[in-house]
């Protein structure tokens, strides 16, 4: 006599809990270069403290991802890192649907956050010493909140252009703010508390609006 086959219920699929906010961190690069991007290059390394401190401060309320690209350079009209940045945004929003996204970008990453700012899934944009060219900021949609921080001693990217972009966004009706770092350089190795603290406050404010 054969024993009856037991049909056991399948365990439920385990999915990650949805955070209140997803944060995408976009490191910098350079103007022209086809050298492979490395997660150990200085522009990537300088963003890890931002990535780690945001996740540590806000815990399960946020999910933070730092993006990478194929090559280091923007490379003119090719905008080489842009497809990889958009892919990172799409992956984050597929994993956490209906979760607002905060973008944090430095230098070339600051250019990328402006380019990605045309996506309405992006609610908050933090541009750190952004490399804004050809009025990139005009791509940002009207519902986004924007903060740009730029060192007054930056000789790599232009603080005056950043201030102009923020003034234009504010005139358009966006919640847009510019913060100058007295004597601050491009690499954000000075006034560390200001750079890091501003990023934490910015993400905290994004969270407060969701509660």
Tab-separated table of N, CA, C and O in Angstrom, residues 10 24 39-40 42 76 103 139 190 204:
chain	number	residue	atom	x	y	z
A	10	UNK	N	3.943	26.130	0.038
A	10	UNK	CA	5.199	26.815	-0.281
A	10	UNK	C	5.416	27.965	0.687
A	10	UNK	O	4.458	28.653	1.051
A	24	UNK	N	20.172	57.422	-3.961
A	24	UNK	CA	21.145	57.023	-4.972
A	24	UNK	C	22.298	58.016	-4.954
A	24	UNK	O	22.093	59.217	-5.156
A	39	UNK	N	35.734	51.388	-8.502
A	39	UNK	CA	35.145	51.758	-7.217
A	39	UNK	C	36.203	52.164	-6.201
A	39	UNK	O	35.867	52.573	-5.089
A	40	UNK	N	37.485	52.047	-6.593
A	40	UNK	CA	38.586	52.443	-5.707
A	40	UNK	C	39.226	53.748	-6.153
A	40	UNK	O	40.210	54.179	-5.543
A	42	UNK	N	39.642	57.814	-6.538
A	42	UNK	CA	39.360	58.827	-5.518
A	42	UNK	C	37.940	59.389	-5.559
A	42	UNK	O	37.332	59.635	-4.514
A	76	UNK	N	32.019	64.267	-23.775
A	76	UNK	CA	31.232	65.109	-24.665
A	76	UNK	C	29.797	64.645	-24.820
A	76	UNK	O	29.132	64.256	-23.861
A	103	UNK	N	18.572	61.945	-4.726
A	103	UNK	CA	19.838	61.836	-5.442
A	103	UNK	C	20.901	62.675	-4.747
A	103	UNK	O	20.640	63.817	-4.357
A	139	UNK	N	16.871	70.797	-16.634
A	139	UNK	CA	16.199	69.512	-16.813
A	139	UNK	C	15.398	69.093	-15.581
A	139	UNK	O	14.542	68.216	-15.662
A	190	UNK	N	37.898	69.609	3.119
A	190	UNK	CA	37.845	70.669	4.115
A	190	UNK	C	36.412	70.773	4.641
A	190	UNK	O	35.478	70.292	3.999
A	204	UNK	N	17.389	63.692	6.015
A	204	UNK	CA	16.455	63.719	7.138
A	204	UNK	C	15.204	64.525	6.828
A	204	UNK	O	14.086	64.139	7.197
